[in-house]
Amino acid sequence: ALKAQTITVRLNTPGGDVFDGLAIYNSLKDHGATIKVKIDGLAASIGSIIAMAGSTITMCESAFLMIHNPWALVIGNAKDMREMADTLDKIGGSLAGVYATRKGVSKEQAQAWMNEERWFTAAEATAAGLADVIEPPASVENRQTFDLSGYANTPAAMQLTEHGGG
């Protein structure tokens, strides 16, 4: 219901539910306003998909963008597990398609990054075509408050320490 010609979405998120994130992405894409995304600290997992809704994606020079294959928890027998694996492949293909909407990014390249759980610095994301602009760091940076221990390849700079910082 928001009536605006330009919407700025500021992101600092470790991610969340894939379908909630896709709903946010689709709502932004369908809005009709110019969508500007600014990644202040972290746009990880489905947060990176939300970022792709931007006609312009700006990252603070100290920010990160992370993409990976979708996850799920499954309870059941082997047939249930196989069916969930097939479902995750479908979801992953859809997500790779979203990244491939960016100029210079193919679906195959996006899937390769997802397969390796890829953490992009602002410079790397810009070089890869996943971001457009790099800005100096935000005055308030709180990415270190996220527990990212569930991810396999979290950069050391992003890991929590006993003092609460990265």
PDB file of C-alpha atoms in Angstrom, residues 14-134:
ATOM      1  CA  PRO A  14      21.740 -13.447   8.338  1.00  0.00           C
ATOM      2  CA  GLY A  15      18.737 -14.664   6.329  1.00  0.00           C
ATOM      3  CA  GLY A  16      15.608 -16.558   7.241  1.00  0.00           C
ATOM      4  CA  ASP A  17      12.741 -18.471   5.676  1.00  0.00           C
ATOM      5  CA  VAL A  18      13.144 -18.878   1.914  1.00  0.00           C
ATOM      6  CA  PHE A  19       9.456 -18.401   1.122  1.00  0.00           C
ATOM      7  CA  ASP A  20       9.133 -15.290   3.290  1.00  0.00           C
ATOM      8  CA  GLY A  21      12.197 -13.878   1.545  1.00  0.00           C
ATOM      9  CA  LEU A  22      10.832 -14.708  -1.894  1.00  0.00           C
ATOM     10  CA  ALA A  23       7.566 -12.968  -0.957  1.00  0.00           C
ATOM     11  CA  ILE A  24       9.527  -9.848   0.047  1.00  0.00           C
ATOM     12  CA  TYR A  25      11.605 -10.008  -3.151  1.00  0.00           C
ATOM     13  CA  ASN A  26       8.489 -10.405  -5.323  1.00  0.00           C
ATOM     14  CA  SER A  27       6.623  -7.621  -3.501  1.00  0.00           C
ATOM     15  CA  LEU A  28       9.519  -5.227  -4.064  1.00  0.00           C
ATOM     16  CA  LYS A  29       9.871  -6.210  -7.729  1.00  0.00           C
ATOM     17  CA  ASP A  30       6.120  -5.792  -8.304  1.00  0.00           C
ATOM     18  CA  HIS A  31       5.768  -2.486  -6.451  1.00  0.00           C
ATOM     19  CA  GLY A  32       6.451  -0.151  -9.342  1.00  0.00           C
ATOM     20  CA  ALA A  33       8.789   2.127  -7.386  1.00  0.00           C
ATOM     21  CA  THR A  34      12.503   2.356  -8.058  1.00  0.00           C
ATOM     22  CA  ILE A  35      14.030   0.000  -5.477  1.00  0.00           C
ATOM     23  CA  LYS A  36      17.420   0.939  -4.070  1.00  0.00           C
ATOM     24  CA  VAL A  37      19.099  -1.617  -1.819  1.00  0.00           C
ATOM     25  CA  LYS A  38      21.867  -0.782   0.613  1.00  0.00           C
ATOM     26  CA  ILE A  39      23.710  -3.585   2.404  1.00  0.00           C
ATOM     27  CA  ASP A  40      25.009  -2.060   5.624  1.00  0.00           C
ATOM     28  CA  GLY A  41      26.607  -5.161   7.154  1.00  0.00           C
ATOM     29  CA  LEU A  42      25.422  -8.525   5.878  1.00  0.00           C
ATOM     30  CA  ALA A  43      22.943  -9.816   3.310  1.00  0.00           C
ATOM     31  CA  ALA A  44      23.203 -13.579   3.761  1.00  0.00           C
ATOM     32  CA  SER A  45      21.130 -16.479   2.534  1.00  0.00           C
ATOM     33  CA  ILE A  46      17.616 -15.317   1.602  1.00  0.00           C
ATOM     34  CA  GLY A  47      18.698 -11.778   2.538  1.00  0.00           C
ATOM     35  CA  SER A  48      20.900 -11.846  -0.564  1.00  0.00           C
ATOM     36  CA  ILE A  49      17.842 -12.711  -2.673  1.00  0.00           C
ATOM     37  CA  ILE A  50      15.940  -9.743  -1.196  1.00  0.00           C
ATOM     38  CA  ALA A  51      18.921  -7.586  -2.163  1.00  0.00           C
ATOM     39  CA  MET A  52      18.541  -8.680  -5.791  1.00  0.00           C
ATOM     40  CA  ALA A  53      15.228  -6.755  -5.936  1.00  0.00           C
ATOM     41  CA  GLY A  54      17.232  -3.542  -6.147  1.00  0.00           C
ATOM     42  CA  SER A  55      17.624  -1.671  -9.386  1.00  0.00           C
ATOM     43  CA  THR A  56      20.751  -0.430  -7.628  1.00  0.00           C
ATOM     44  CA  ILE A  57      22.564  -2.479  -4.982  1.00  0.00           C
ATOM     45  CA  THR A  58      24.998  -0.534  -2.819  1.00  0.00           C
ATOM     46  CA  MET A  59      27.300  -2.209  -0.319  1.00  0.00           C
ATOM     47  CA  CYS A  60      29.315  -0.550   2.403  1.00  0.00           C
ATOM     48  CA  GLU A  61      32.942  -1.405   1.747  1.00  0.00           C
ATOM     49  CA  SER A  62      33.057  -3.566   4.887  1.00  0.00           C
ATOM     50  CA  ALA A  63      29.784  -5.421   4.122  1.00  0.00           C
ATOM     51  CA  PHE A  64      29.332  -9.016   2.975  1.00  0.00           C
ATOM     52  CA  LEU A  65      26.879 -10.833   0.718  1.00  0.00           C
ATOM     53  CA  MET A  66      26.541 -14.610   1.069  1.00  0.00           C
ATOM     54  CA  ILE A  67      24.734 -17.117  -1.119  1.00  0.00           C
ATOM     55  CA  HIS A  68      24.277 -20.846  -0.595  1.00  0.00           C
ATOM     56  CA  ASN A  69      22.015 -23.743  -1.495  1.00  0.00           C
ATOM     57  CA  PRO A  70      18.715 -23.922   0.405  1.00  0.00           C
ATOM     58  CA  TRP A  71      18.465 -25.996   3.555  1.00  0.00           C
ATOM     59  CA  ALA A  72      15.653 -27.975   5.155  1.00  0.00           C
ATOM     60  CA  LEU A  73      14.990 -30.228   8.079  1.00  0.00           C
ATOM     61  CA  VAL A  74      13.254 -33.484   7.247  1.00  0.00           C
ATOM     62  CA  ILE A  75      11.693 -36.105   9.447  1.00  0.00           C
ATOM     63  CA  GLY A  76      10.679 -39.315   7.760  1.00  0.00           C
ATOM     64  CA  ASN A  77      11.882 -42.254   5.799  1.00  0.00           C
ATOM     65  CA  ALA A  78      14.255 -42.507   2.854  1.00  0.00           C
ATOM     66  CA  LYS A  79      11.472 -41.686   0.381  1.00  0.00           C
ATOM     67  CA  ASP A  80      10.701 -38.487   2.308  1.00  0.00           C
ATOM     68  CA  MET A  81      14.391 -37.560   2.257  1.00  0.00           C
ATOM     69  CA  ARG A  82      14.640 -38.117  -1.517  1.00  0.00           C
ATOM     70  CA  GLU A  83      11.507 -36.040  -2.114  1.00  0.00           C
ATOM     71  CA  MET A  84      12.902 -33.199  -0.006  1.00  0.00           C
ATOM     72  CA  ALA A  85      16.194 -33.341  -1.917  1.00  0.00           C
ATOM     73  CA  ASP A  86      14.231 -32.951  -5.162  1.00  0.00           C
ATOM     74  CA  THR A  87      12.281 -30.044  -3.663  1.00  0.00           C
ATOM     75  CA  LEU A  88      15.499 -28.358  -2.515  1.00  0.00           C
ATOM     76  CA  ASP A  89      16.891 -28.716  -6.046  1.00  0.00           C
ATOM     77  CA  LYS A  90      13.803 -26.938  -7.414  1.00  0.00           C
ATOM     78  CA  ILE A  91      14.084 -24.155  -4.849  1.00  0.00           C
ATOM     79  CA  GLY A  92      17.819 -23.816  -5.521  1.00  0.00           C
ATOM     80  CA  GLY A  93      17.193 -23.538  -9.251  1.00  0.00           C
ATOM     81  CA  SER A  94      14.688 -20.770  -8.608  1.00  0.00           C
ATOM     82  CA  LEU A  95      17.151 -18.886  -6.401  1.00  0.00           C
ATOM     83  CA  ALA A  96      19.933 -19.253  -8.993  1.00  0.00           C
ATOM     84  CA  GLY A  97      17.501 -17.771 -11.507  1.00  0.00           C
ATOM     85  CA  VAL A  98      17.037 -14.713  -9.300  1.00  0.00           C
ATOM     86  CA  TYR A  99      20.804 -14.124  -9.091  1.00  0.00           C
ATOM     87  CA  ALA A 100      20.971 -14.595 -12.879  1.00  0.00           C
ATOM     88  CA  THR A 101      18.715 -11.567 -13.357  1.00  0.00           C
ATOM     89  CA  ARG A 102      21.804  -9.488 -12.612  1.00  0.00           C
ATOM     90  CA  LYS A 103      23.770  -8.352 -15.636  1.00  0.00           C
ATOM     91  CA  GLY A 104      26.669 -10.687 -16.369  1.00  0.00           C
ATOM     92  CA  VAL A 105      25.555 -13.439 -13.969  1.00  0.00           C
ATOM     93  CA  SER A 106      24.504 -16.749 -15.505  1.00  0.00           C
ATOM     94  CA  LYS A 107      22.303 -19.282 -13.753  1.00  0.00           C
ATOM     95  CA  GLU A 108      25.186 -21.784 -13.961  1.00  0.00           C
ATOM     96  CA  GLN A 109      27.610 -19.349 -12.309  1.00  0.00           C
ATOM     97  CA  ALA A 110      25.089 -18.532  -9.590  1.00  0.00           C
ATOM     98  CA  GLN A 111      24.556 -22.246  -8.912  1.00  0.00           C
ATOM     99  CA  ALA A 112      28.315 -22.804  -8.683  1.00  0.00           C
ATOM    100  CA  TRP A 113      28.569 -20.018  -6.078  1.00  0.00           C
ATOM    101  CA  MET A 114      25.620 -21.487  -4.194  1.00  0.00           C
ATOM    102  CA  ASN A 115      27.241 -24.935  -4.216  1.00  0.00           C
ATOM    103  CA  GLU A 116      30.333 -23.566  -2.475  1.00  0.00           C
ATOM    104  CA  GLU A 117      28.495 -21.274   0.015  1.00  0.00           C
ATOM    105  CA  ARG A 118      30.137 -18.151  -1.351  1.00  0.00           C
ATOM    106  CA  TRP A 119      30.890 -15.136   0.859  1.00  0.00           C
ATOM    107  CA  PHE A 120      31.451 -11.983  -1.186  1.00  0.00           C
ATOM    108  CA  THR A 121      33.143  -8.848   0.066  1.00  0.00           C
ATOM    109  CA  ALA A 122      31.726  -5.631  -1.377  1.00  0.00           C
ATOM    110  CA  ALA A 123      34.532  -5.545  -3.945  1.00  0.00           C
ATOM    111  CA  GLU A 124      33.986  -9.185  -4.907  1.00  0.00           C
ATOM    112  CA  ALA A 125      30.202  -8.769  -5.170  1.00  0.00           C
ATOM    113  CA  THR A 126      30.633  -5.733  -7.387  1.00  0.00           C
ATOM    114  CA  ALA A 127      33.166  -7.517  -9.614  1.00  0.00           C
ATOM    115  CA  ALA A 128      30.811 -10.522  -9.875  1.00  0.00           C
ATOM    116  CA  GLY A 129      27.845  -8.359 -10.883  1.00  0.00           C
ATOM    117  CA  LEU A 130      25.868  -8.898  -7.671  1.00  0.00           C
ATOM    118  CA  ALA A 131      26.289  -5.288  -6.493  1.00  0.00           C
ATOM    119  CA  ASP A 132      26.689  -1.943  -8.227  1.00  0.00           C
ATOM    120  CA  VAL A 133      28.231   0.578  -5.830  1.00  0.00           C
ATOM    121  CA  ILE A 134      30.648   0.435  -2.887  1.00  0.00           C
TER     122      ILE A 134
END
